[in-house]
Each structure stands twice: as structure tokens, then as C-alpha cells.
PDB file of C-alpha atoms and ligand atoms in Angstrom:
ATOM      1  CA  MET A   1      -9.723 -13.362   2.492  1.00  0.00           C
ATOM      2  CA  HIS A   2      -6.367 -12.096   1.330  1.00  0.00           C
ATOM      3  CA  GLU A   3      -7.211  -8.415   1.877  1.00  0.00           C
ATOM      4  CA  LEU A   4      -8.264  -9.000   5.455  1.00  0.00           C
ATOM      5  CA  SER A   5      -4.831 -10.277   6.444  1.00  0.00           C
ATOM      6  CA  ILE A   6      -3.151  -7.443   4.583  1.00  0.00           C
ATOM      7  CA  ALA A   7      -5.316  -4.913   6.407  1.00  0.00           C
ATOM      8  CA  GLN A   8      -4.459  -6.622   9.687  1.00  0.00           C
ATOM      9  CA  GLU A   9      -0.775  -6.383   8.903  1.00  0.00           C
ATOM     10  CA  ILE A  10      -0.996  -2.719   7.918  1.00  0.00           C
ATOM     11  CA  ILE A  11      -2.636  -1.958  11.244  1.00  0.00           C
ATOM     12  CA  GLU A  12      -0.029  -3.897  13.220  1.00  0.00           C
ATOM     13  CA  ILE A  13       2.846  -2.190  11.456  1.00  0.00           C
ATOM     14  CA  SER A  14       1.229   1.229  11.819  1.00  0.00           C
ATOM     15  CA  GLU A  15       0.741   0.700  15.523  1.00  0.00           C
ATOM     16  CA  GLN A  16       4.392  -0.217  15.929  1.00  0.00           C
ATOM     17  CA  TYR A  17       5.375   3.072  14.372  1.00  0.00           C
ATOM     18  CA  LEU A  18       3.125   5.139  16.563  1.00  0.00           C
ATOM     19  CA  PRO A  19       4.698   6.649  19.647  1.00  0.00           C
ATOM     20  CA  GLN A  20       3.842   4.819  22.844  1.00  0.00           C
ATOM     21  CA  GLU A  21       0.788   6.125  24.625  1.00  0.00           C
ATOM     22  CA  ASN A  22      -0.042   7.991  21.507  1.00  0.00           C
ATOM     23  CA  THR A  23      -2.922  10.384  22.050  1.00  0.00           C
ATOM     24  CA  VAL A  24      -2.945  11.859  18.594  1.00  0.00           C
ATOM     25  CA  PRO A  25      -5.320  10.282  16.121  1.00  0.00           C
ATOM     26  CA  VAL A  26      -3.950   8.937  12.906  1.00  0.00           C
ATOM     27  CA  LYS A  27      -5.206  10.985  10.001  1.00  0.00           C
ATOM     28  CA  SER A  28      -4.080   8.759   7.213  1.00  0.00           C
ATOM     29  CA  VAL A  29      -2.023   5.752   6.295  1.00  0.00           C
ATOM     30  CA  LYS A  30      -0.407   5.998   2.899  1.00  0.00           C
ATOM     31  CA  LEU A  31       0.194   2.750   1.132  1.00  0.00           C
ATOM     32  CA  LYS A  32       2.068   1.893  -2.016  1.00  0.00           C
ATOM     33  CA  ILE A  33       0.757  -1.111  -3.814  1.00  0.00           C
ATOM     34  CA  GLY A  34       2.275  -2.560  -6.952  1.00  0.00           C
ATOM     35  CA  LYS A  35      -0.107  -3.208  -9.802  1.00  0.00           C
ATOM     36  CA  LEU A  36       0.941  -6.851  -9.836  1.00  0.00           C
ATOM     37  CA  SER A  37       0.406  -7.529  -6.164  1.00  0.00           C
ATOM     38  CA  ASN A  38      -3.174  -8.705  -6.770  1.00  0.00           C
ATOM     39  CA  VAL A  39      -4.727  -6.614  -4.052  1.00  0.00           C
ATOM     40  CA  CYS A  40      -8.298  -5.507  -4.437  1.00  0.00           C
ATOM     41  CA  VAL A  41      -8.121  -1.940  -3.155  1.00  0.00           C
ATOM     42  CA  ASP A  42     -11.865  -1.730  -2.498  1.00  0.00           C
ATOM     43  CA  SER A  43     -11.911  -4.756  -0.228  1.00  0.00           C
ATOM     44  CA  LEU A  44      -8.727  -3.595   1.442  1.00  0.00           C
ATOM     45  CA  GLN A  45     -10.385  -0.267   2.234  1.00  0.00           C
ATOM     46  CA  PHE A  46     -13.405  -2.103   3.552  1.00  0.00           C
ATOM     47  CA  CYS A  47     -11.363  -4.440   5.781  1.00  0.00           C
ATOM     48  CA  PHE A  48      -9.246  -1.578   7.047  1.00  0.00           C
ATOM     49  CA  LYS A  49     -12.327   0.374   8.117  1.00  0.00           C
ATOM     50  CA  LEU A  50     -13.782  -2.671   9.784  1.00  0.00           C
ATOM     51  CA  LEU A  51     -10.637  -3.570  11.712  1.00  0.00           C
ATOM     52  CA  THR A  52      -9.766  -0.064  12.831  1.00  0.00           C
ATOM     53  CA  GLU A  53     -13.176   0.776  14.278  1.00  0.00           C
ATOM     54  CA  ASN A  54     -12.044   0.377  17.862  1.00  0.00           C
ATOM     55  CA  SER A  55      -8.382   1.165  17.558  1.00  0.00           C
ATOM     56  CA  SER A  56      -6.203   4.254  17.610  1.00  0.00           C
ATOM     57  CA  LEU A  57      -6.393   4.111  13.840  1.00  0.00           C
ATOM     58  CA  ARG A  58     -10.104   4.699  13.707  1.00  0.00           C
ATOM     59  CA  ASN A  59     -11.049   7.521  11.352  1.00  0.00           C
ATOM     60  CA  ALA A  60      -7.723   7.096   9.636  1.00  0.00           C
ATOM     61  CA  GLU A  61      -7.981   7.244   5.922  1.00  0.00           C
ATOM     62  CA  LEU A  62      -6.238   4.606   3.893  1.00  0.00           C
ATOM     63  CA  ILE A  63      -4.665   6.288   0.908  1.00  0.00           C
ATOM     64  CA  VAL A  64      -3.488   3.889  -1.742  1.00  0.00           C
ATOM     65  CA  GLN A  65      -1.037   4.715  -4.454  1.00  0.00           C
ATOM     66  CA  ILE A  66      -0.758   2.152  -7.204  1.00  0.00           C
ATOM     67  CA  ILE A  67       2.759   1.586  -8.483  1.00  0.00           C
ATOM     68  CA  PRO A  68       2.907   0.806 -12.196  1.00  0.00           C
ATOM     69  CA  VAL A  69       4.729  -2.222 -13.496  1.00  0.00           C
ATOM     70  CA  ARG A  70       8.277  -1.638 -14.695  1.00  0.00           C
ATOM     71  CA  ILE A  71      10.380  -4.300 -16.283  1.00  0.00           C
ATOM     72  CA  LYS A  72      13.884  -4.657 -17.595  1.00  0.00           C
ATOM     73  CA  CYS A  73      14.305  -6.793 -20.658  1.00  0.00           C
ATOM     74  CA  SER A  74      17.223  -9.200 -20.629  1.00  0.00           C
ATOM     75  CA  GLN A  75      17.235  -9.402 -24.400  1.00  0.00           C
ATOM     76  CA  CYS A  76      17.323  -5.777 -25.484  1.00  0.00           C
ATOM     77  CA  ASN A  77      18.208  -4.297 -22.094  1.00  0.00           C
ATOM     78  CA  LYS A  78      15.361  -1.793 -22.194  1.00  0.00           C
ATOM     79  CA  GLU A  79      13.573  -0.622 -19.105  1.00  0.00           C
ATOM     80  CA  VAL A  80       9.899   0.061 -19.706  1.00  0.00           C
ATOM     81  CA  GLU A  81       6.694   0.762 -17.877  1.00  0.00           C
ATOM     82  CA  LEU A  82       3.951  -1.667 -18.860  1.00  0.00           C
ATOM     83  CA  GLU A  83       0.383  -0.643 -19.539  1.00  0.00           C
ATOM     84  CA  GLU A  84      -0.988  -4.163 -19.300  1.00  0.00           C
ATOM     85  CA  ASN A  85      -0.201  -6.845 -16.790  1.00  0.00           C
ATOM     86  CA  ILE A  86       1.441  -8.936 -19.472  1.00  0.00           C
ATOM     87  CA  ILE A  87       5.023  -9.434 -18.449  1.00  0.00           C
ATOM     88  CA  CYS A  88       6.682  -9.268 -21.807  1.00  0.00           C
ATOM     89  CA  CYS A  89       8.977  -6.737 -23.446  1.00  0.00           C
ATOM     90  CA  PRO A  90       6.831  -4.462 -25.649  1.00  0.00           C
ATOM     91  CA  ASP A  91       9.875  -3.684 -27.737  1.00  0.00           C
ATOM     92  CA  CYS A  92      11.269  -7.059 -28.748  1.00  0.00           C
ATOM     93  CA  GLY A  93       8.524  -9.365 -27.459  1.00  0.00           C
ATOM     94  CA  SER A  94      10.835 -11.289 -25.153  1.00  0.00           C
ATOM     95  CA  TYR A  95       9.481 -12.894 -21.984  1.00  0.00           C
ATOM     96  CA  ASP A  96      12.959 -12.913 -20.519  1.00  0.00           C
ATOM     97  CA  VAL A  97      12.386  -9.871 -18.340  1.00  0.00           C
ATOM     98  CA  SER A  98      12.856  -8.960 -14.727  1.00  0.00           C
ATOM     99  CA  ILE A  99      10.279  -7.040 -12.751  1.00  0.00           C
ATOM    100  CA  ILE A 100      11.627  -3.839 -11.237  1.00  0.00           C
ATOM    101  CA  ASN A 101       8.397  -2.393  -9.852  1.00  0.00           C
ATOM    102  CA  GLY A 102       4.882  -3.630  -9.506  1.00  0.00           C
ATOM    103  CA  LEU A 103       5.068  -6.214  -6.734  1.00  0.00           C
ATOM    104  CA  GLU A 104       5.520  -3.915  -3.782  1.00  0.00           C
ATOM    105  CA  LEU A 105       3.177  -3.418  -0.885  1.00  0.00           C
ATOM    106  CA  TYR A 106       4.320  -1.161   1.894  1.00  0.00           C
ATOM    107  CA  ILE A 107       3.404   1.719   4.143  1.00  0.00           C
ATOM    108  CA  ASP A 108       4.888   4.892   2.819  1.00  0.00           C
ATOM    109  CA  GLU A 109       3.687   7.363   5.391  1.00  0.00           C
ATOM    110  CA  LEU A 110       1.652   7.715   8.543  1.00  0.00           C
ATOM    111  CA  GLU A 111       0.037  11.051   9.036  1.00  0.00           C
ATOM    112  CA  LEU A 112      -1.050  12.139  12.484  1.00  0.00           C
ATOM    113  CA  ASP A 113      -3.769  14.641  13.060  1.00  0.00           C
ATOM    114  CA  ASP A 114      -2.066  16.982  15.483  1.00  0.00           C
ATOM    115  CA  GLU A 115      -4.952  19.391  15.626  1.00  0.00           C
ATOM    116  CA  MET A 116      -7.173  16.921  17.336  1.00  0.00           C
ATOM    117  CA  GLU A 117      -6.760  15.005  20.567  1.00  0.00           C
ATOM    118  CA  LEU A 118      -7.923  11.444  20.687  1.00  0.00           C
ATOM    119  CA  ASN A 119     -10.955  11.031  22.913  1.00  0.00           C
ATOM    120  CA  LYS A 120     -10.800   7.662  24.518  1.00  0.00           C
TER     121      LYS A 120
HETATM  122 ZN1   ZN B   1      13.226  -6.395 -25.127  1.00  0.00          ZN
END
């Protein structure tokens, strides 16, 4: 499953960012996912919960922000945000476009819960 490996990767990256011997629980992990990245957010949430159960990320909430698709048309030079996942210029109908946003997948922010100590 695609989402399982993504969840795994998110956890690994998050753990790298955490201070060593971190005793503060992670409150949330904020993700930005492009609309075109083909990630099923529901299964990602599910996998994340499953994989973090026994880690320092347990109880962390995965907050996903979907990034809309933006393209730049090579024909008419317009930059537009697309409603549909059809990669075509809505203005002139050209398929000769480059994708500016919509394929990303990255961690935007890690929020630590500094009001609570982690009970190991
Ligand atoms: Zn165009």
C-alpha cells in the first residue's frame, strides 16, 4: 500500500526533526499534499495512527492541507488554478502546460505539546 510507505516516511522524517531524547509529545504533524499526488488522505491517516501507536508520535494528529493544482500554459502564458484534475489550459485549451503546484508532499510543521510531558 502506497499510503503505508508514505506514513512510514513521514514518521521517520518527523523523528529526525525532533530533538534528541525528546520528552515532549508531538501534538500534530502538518502535511501539505498536492491534489495530484494521488494520496488517499483517509488511508494515510489510518496508517499514520497505526504506525505511531508505540512511538513518540503517538497521539499526534496528522493535519493535511491539500494544495490545489496550478499550471502555467506555454501557449498563452497564463497561470491558473485548476478545479479539475485535467491538466489542460482552461483558457486556450492547450495541453502544453507545466505544473507549478499540485504534486508536492511534504511536512510543513511539527507541533510539540509543551504543556504535557511524555510518560514513557
Ligand atoms: Zn493557455
